[in-house]
Tab-separated table of C-alpha atoms and ligand atoms in Angstrom:
chain	number	residue	atom	x	y	z
A	1435	MET	CA	-9.190	14.741	-47.821
A	1436	THR	CA	-6.695	11.987	-48.207
A	1437	ASN	CA	-3.238	11.450	-46.674
A	1438	ILE	CA	-1.939	9.603	-49.597
A	1439	THR	CA	1.113	10.993	-51.262
A	1440	TRP	CA	0.985	10.494	-54.969
A	1441	SER	CA	2.549	11.300	-58.319
A	1442	TYR	CA	1.112	11.023	-61.797
A	1443	SER	CA	3.211	7.866	-62.425
A	1444	SER	CA	2.325	6.212	-59.026
A	1445	LEU	CA	-1.317	6.696	-59.674
A	1446	LYS	CA	-0.970	5.347	-63.234
A	1447	THR	CA	0.819	2.328	-61.820
A	1448	PHE	CA	-2.173	1.766	-59.402
A	1449	GLU	CA	-4.654	2.278	-62.342
A	1450	GLN	CA	-2.678	-0.248	-64.426
A	1451	CYS	CA	-2.693	-2.850	-61.774
A	1452	PRO	CA	-3.250	-2.505	-57.933
A	1453	LYS	CA	-1.171	-5.582	-57.307
A	1454	LYS	CA	1.793	-4.107	-59.046
A	1455	TYR	CA	1.341	-0.841	-57.085
A	1456	TYR	CA	1.226	-2.740	-53.960
A	1457	HIS	CA	4.578	-4.539	-54.463
A	1458	LEU	CA	6.429	-1.452	-55.781
A	1459	ARG	CA	4.905	1.179	-53.496
A	1460	VAL	CA	3.466	-0.331	-50.331
A	1461	LEU	CA	5.464	-3.516	-49.588
A	1462	LYS	CA	8.437	-2.256	-51.586
A	1463	ASP	CA	9.737	-5.776	-52.039
A	1464	VAL	CA	10.143	-5.182	-55.838
A	1465	LYS	CA	12.198	-2.500	-57.495
A	1466	ASP	CA	11.469	-1.333	-61.070
A	1467	GLU	CA	14.842	-0.929	-62.592
A	1468	GLY	CA	13.425	0.734	-65.672
A	1469	SER	CA	13.632	-0.453	-69.270
A	1470	GLU	CA	16.102	0.611	-71.876
A	1471	ALA	CA	13.505	3.082	-73.167
A	1472	THR	CA	13.162	4.646	-69.660
A	1473	LEU	CA	16.919	5.073	-69.359
A	1474	TYR	CA	17.139	6.606	-72.874
A	1475	GLY	CA	14.389	8.950	-71.908
A	1476	GLN	CA	16.213	10.053	-68.775
A	1477	GLU	CA	19.459	10.770	-70.731
A	1478	LEU	CA	17.520	12.838	-73.232
A	1479	HIS	CA	15.866	14.763	-70.477
A	1480	LYS	CA	19.231	15.613	-68.984
A	1481	ALA	CA	20.775	16.615	-72.309
A	1482	ALA	CA	17.962	19.007	-72.926
A	1483	GLU	CA	18.094	20.444	-69.468
A	1484	GLU	CA	21.735	21.057	-69.771
A	1485	TYR	CA	21.496	22.660	-73.211
A	1486	ILE	CA	18.595	25.020	-72.112
A	1487	LYS	CA	20.161	26.021	-68.794
A	1488	ASP	CA	23.859	26.048	-69.467
A	1489	ASP	CA	24.309	25.835	-73.158
A	1490	VAL	CA	25.929	22.517	-73.024
A	1491	THR	CA	26.238	21.021	-76.399
A	1492	LEU	CA	23.913	18.177	-77.202
A	1493	PRO	CA	25.520	14.835	-77.536
A	1494	PRO	CA	25.537	13.531	-81.160
A	1495	LYS	CA	22.912	10.941	-80.395
A	1496	PHE	CA	20.475	13.700	-79.283
A	1497	LYS	CA	21.173	16.184	-82.133
A	1498	PHE	CA	17.786	15.353	-83.636
A	1499	ILE	CA	16.157	17.527	-80.764
A	1500	GLN	CA	18.265	20.514	-81.594
A	1501	ASP	CA	15.498	22.386	-83.320
A	1502	THR	CA	13.058	21.641	-80.519
A	1503	VAL	CA	15.279	22.807	-77.777
A	1504	ASP	CA	16.278	25.905	-79.715
A	1505	ALA	CA	12.580	26.931	-80.129
A	1506	ILE	CA	12.069	26.346	-76.400
A	1507	LYS	CA	15.156	28.579	-75.629
A	1508	LYS	CA	13.760	31.357	-77.792
A	1509	ILE	CA	10.537	31.586	-75.831
A	1510	PRO	CA	10.832	34.747	-73.571
A	1511	GLY	CA	10.626	34.370	-69.916
A	1512	ASP	CA	12.318	32.811	-66.830
A	1513	LYS	CA	13.090	29.233	-67.705
A	1514	HIS	CA	12.864	26.398	-65.119
A	1515	CYS	CA	14.112	22.967	-66.129
A	1516	GLU	CA	13.269	19.755	-64.279
A	1517	MET	CA	11.232	21.884	-61.721
A	1518	LYS	CA	10.252	19.844	-58.674
A	1519	LEU	CA	6.730	20.807	-57.469
A	1520	GLY	CA	4.909	19.671	-54.362
A	1521	VAL	CA	1.286	20.461	-53.387
A	1522	ARG	CA	-0.359	20.064	-49.987
A	1523	LEU	CA	-4.171	19.443	-49.708
A	1524	THR	CA	-5.468	21.003	-46.508
A	1525	ASP	CA	-8.941	22.115	-45.144
A	1526	ALA	CA	-8.119	25.472	-46.873
A	1527	GLY	CA	-7.547	23.806	-50.208
A	1528	TYR	CA	-4.374	23.298	-52.456
A	1529	GLU	CA	-1.158	24.848	-51.097
A	1530	ALA	CA	2.236	25.139	-52.597
A	1531	CYS	CA	4.984	23.164	-50.750
A	1532	GLY	CA	8.369	21.636	-51.409
A	1533	PHE	CA	8.840	18.403	-53.181
A	1534	PHE	CA	10.105	16.668	-50.128
A	1535	ASP	CA	8.051	18.586	-47.546
A	1536	LYS	CA	6.211	16.922	-44.740
A	1537	GLY	CA	2.576	16.438	-45.607
A	1538	VAL	CA	3.135	16.720	-49.282
A	1539	TRP	CA	-0.031	15.381	-51.089
A	1540	TRP	CA	1.070	15.522	-54.703
A	1541	ARG	CA	4.555	15.774	-56.096
A	1542	GLY	CA	5.815	15.989	-59.737
A	1543	VAL	CA	8.582	17.238	-61.985
A	1544	ALA	CA	7.854	19.676	-64.898
A	1545	ASP	CA	10.338	19.208	-67.758
A	1546	VAL	CA	10.259	22.875	-68.749
A	1547	VAL	CA	8.326	25.784	-67.338
A	1548	ILE	CA	8.846	29.341	-68.742
A	1549	ILE	CA	7.243	32.114	-66.978
A	1550	LYS	CA	6.457	35.645	-68.298
A	1551	ASP	CA	4.225	37.802	-66.316
A	1552	ASP	CA	0.792	36.188	-66.063
A	1553	LEU	CA	1.534	33.729	-68.831
A	1554	ALA	CA	3.486	30.450	-68.544
A	1555	PHE	CA	4.694	27.738	-71.040
A	1556	SER	CA	4.954	24.127	-69.863
A	1557	ILE	CA	6.614	21.553	-72.063
A	1558	ASP	CA	6.888	17.908	-71.425
A	1559	TYR	CA	9.214	15.788	-73.540
A	1560	LYS	CA	8.117	12.315	-74.717
A	1561	THR	CA	10.408	9.751	-76.327
A	1562	SER	CA	7.818	7.362	-77.471
A	1563	LYS	CA	7.750	6.652	-81.206
A	1564	ASN	CA	4.749	8.988	-81.957
A	1565	ALA	CA	1.907	10.816	-80.338
A	1566	LYS	CA	-0.591	8.058	-80.894
A	1567	TYR	CA	-1.348	7.545	-77.207
A	1568	ALA	CA	-0.810	11.119	-76.137
A	1569	ASP	CA	-2.003	11.442	-72.526
A	1570	LEU	CA	-2.745	15.098	-71.615
A	1571	LYS	CA	-3.782	14.399	-68.001
A	1572	GLN	CA	-0.195	14.723	-66.914
A	1573	LEU	CA	-0.183	18.312	-68.368
A	1574	ASP	CA	-3.332	19.154	-66.392
A	1575	LEU	CA	-1.594	18.206	-63.128
A	1576	VAL	CA	1.557	20.128	-63.758
A	1577	ALA	CA	-0.521	23.100	-64.854
A	1578	ALA	CA	-2.578	22.916	-61.660
A	1579	ALA	CA	0.605	22.663	-59.524
A	1580	VAL	CA	2.214	25.747	-61.496
A	1581	PHE	CA	-0.887	27.785	-60.943
A	1582	THR	CA	-0.566	26.828	-57.123
A	1583	HIS	CA	3.151	27.899	-56.927
A	1584	PHE	CA	2.792	31.006	-59.143
A	1585	PRO	CA	-0.573	32.631	-58.264
A	1586	GLN	CA	0.147	35.480	-60.662
A	1587	ILE	CA	-0.177	33.156	-63.643
A	1588	LYS	CA	-3.624	33.205	-65.412
A	1589	LYS	CA	-2.866	31.010	-68.408
A	1590	ILE	CA	-0.479	28.196	-69.362
A	1591	LYS	CA	0.279	27.118	-72.722
A	1592	SER	CA	1.202	23.449	-72.283
A	1593	ALA	CA	2.530	20.933	-74.694
A	1594	LEU	CA	3.695	17.355	-75.013
A	1595	ALA	CA	6.757	17.292	-77.289
A	1596	PHE	CA	7.211	13.974	-79.011
A	1597	VAL	CA	10.753	14.574	-79.970
A	1598	VAL	CA	11.221	11.430	-81.996
A	1599	SER	CA	8.235	11.984	-84.366
A	1600	ASN	CA	8.547	15.833	-84.029
A	1601	GLU	CA	4.898	16.082	-82.990
A	1602	PHE	CA	3.537	18.568	-80.545
A	1603	ILE	CA	0.175	18.096	-78.774
A	1604	HIS	CA	-1.099	21.445	-77.353
A	1605	LYS	CA	-3.416	22.382	-74.540
A	1606	GLU	CA	-4.328	25.612	-72.847
A	1607	HIS	CA	-4.839	25.716	-69.090
A	1608	PHE	CA	-6.527	28.465	-67.081
A	1609	ALA	CA	-6.097	29.456	-63.542
A	1610	LYS	CA	-9.815	29.588	-62.753
A	1611	MET	CA	-10.051	25.827	-63.661
A	1612	ARG	CA	-7.204	24.738	-61.298
A	1613	ASP	CA	-9.239	22.912	-58.823
A	1614	SER	CA	-10.967	20.935	-61.536
A	1615	TYR	CA	-7.587	19.741	-62.895
A	1616	PHE	CA	-6.792	18.265	-59.463
A	1617	ALA	CA	-10.242	16.963	-58.733
A	1618	SER	CA	-10.428	15.031	-62.067
A	1619	PHE	CA	-8.109	12.514	-60.161
A	1620	ASP	CA	-10.374	12.091	-57.257
A	1621	PRO	CA	-12.148	8.912	-58.389
A	1622	LEU	CA	-8.874	7.081	-58.901
A	1623	LEU	CA	-7.541	8.451	-55.555
A	1624	ASP	CA	-10.714	7.225	-53.888
A	1625	ARG	CA	-10.028	3.684	-55.232
A	1626	LEU	CA	-6.429	3.806	-54.044
A	1627	ALA	CA	-7.560	4.951	-50.630
A	1628	ASN	CA	-10.039	2.205	-50.486
A	1629	ALA	CA	-7.400	-0.420	-51.486
A	1630	GLU	CA	-5.101	1.037	-48.687
A	1631	GLU	CA	-7.946	0.779	-46.246
A	1632	THR	CA	-9.100	-2.680	-47.003
A	1633	GLY	CA	-5.682	-4.107	-47.933
A	1634	VAL	CA	-7.245	-5.540	-51.157
A	1635	TRP	CA	-4.852	-5.148	-54.140
A	1636	ASN	CA	-6.396	-6.932	-57.019
A	1637	PRO	CA	-4.335	-8.070	-60.025
A	1638	ASN	CA	-5.259	-6.443	-63.346
A	1639	THR	CA	-3.922	-8.633	-66.093
A	1640	GLY	CA	-3.101	-7.326	-69.604
A	1641	PRO	CA	-0.305	-7.105	-72.162
A	1642	LEU	CA	1.894	-5.140	-69.721
A	1643	CYS	CA	2.232	-8.351	-67.550
A	1644	ARG	CA	4.936	-9.224	-70.031
A	1645	TYR	CA	7.082	-6.255	-68.812
A	1646	CYS	CA	6.021	-6.345	-65.078
A	1647	PRO	CA	8.806	-6.503	-62.446
A	1648	VAL	CA	6.526	-8.479	-60.007
A	1649	THR	CA	7.978	-11.812	-61.098
A	1650	THR	CA	6.222	-13.607	-58.214
A	1651	CYS	CA	2.895	-12.838	-59.663
A	1652	GLU	CA	1.038	-15.712	-61.165
A	1653	HIS	CA	0.113	-13.668	-64.194
A	1654	ASN	CA	3.619	-12.572	-64.880
A	1655	ARG	CA	4.822	-13.488	-68.431
A	1656	ARG	CA	8.346	-12.095	-68.391
B	2311	SF4	S1	2.160	-9.511	-63.615
B	2311	SF4	FE1	0.289	-8.450	-64.363
B	2311	SF4	S2	-1.342	-8.938	-62.851
B	2311	SF4	FE2	0.652	-9.529	-61.903
B	2311	SF4	S3	1.269	-7.636	-60.777
B	2311	SF4	FE3	2.196	-7.446	-62.810
B	2311	SF4	S4	0.756	-6.312	-64.036
B	2311	SF4	FE4	-0.276	-6.979	-62.096
């Protein structure tokens, strides 16, 4: 058991570069203001949420996702947009909790979750150009958390919706597999715990050093 609180994106940051993680998440002497692409993605998520939840017309610049959000709207079931999920890890196993609850172990936000009896749908919008680097691990985590919060659900039909290229990458998740979805992150969490314990946060140089907000790093190429 670990007392680390993590999200998919925080762990991805650590995986990409422990030194970057250290500045952003531990020392907190650097803030990631987000790129133009990040801000665009946030706006699109908001527009999709408002359309699905409250029928707010999509702004002209996001009209290209009309068919996608209409298709999502037509799926029968209770719709939850930008659903904040928390999970605790105790001696008894994984337990549902609030996003900001004390002792939260993992936290994440599901773009859209639709629940109908023992079946759910989980959709994650992606605004990258295409699905070439589709990463399904994030869907595994959201599915594991949804199974934890809604124990009646047996199966989740998950999808990454690449709204720019209109590509959908599908995966099915099953309640009986829940623990294995969480456990697949253990090796990386162990490395993070080890870095916290030893205080060793090695730099990991690569093409992303060009966009890194840690401008004091000797490898930064901004
Ligand atoms: S510039 Fe590169 S090596 Fe330095 S912190 Fe950023 S990602 Fe890591």
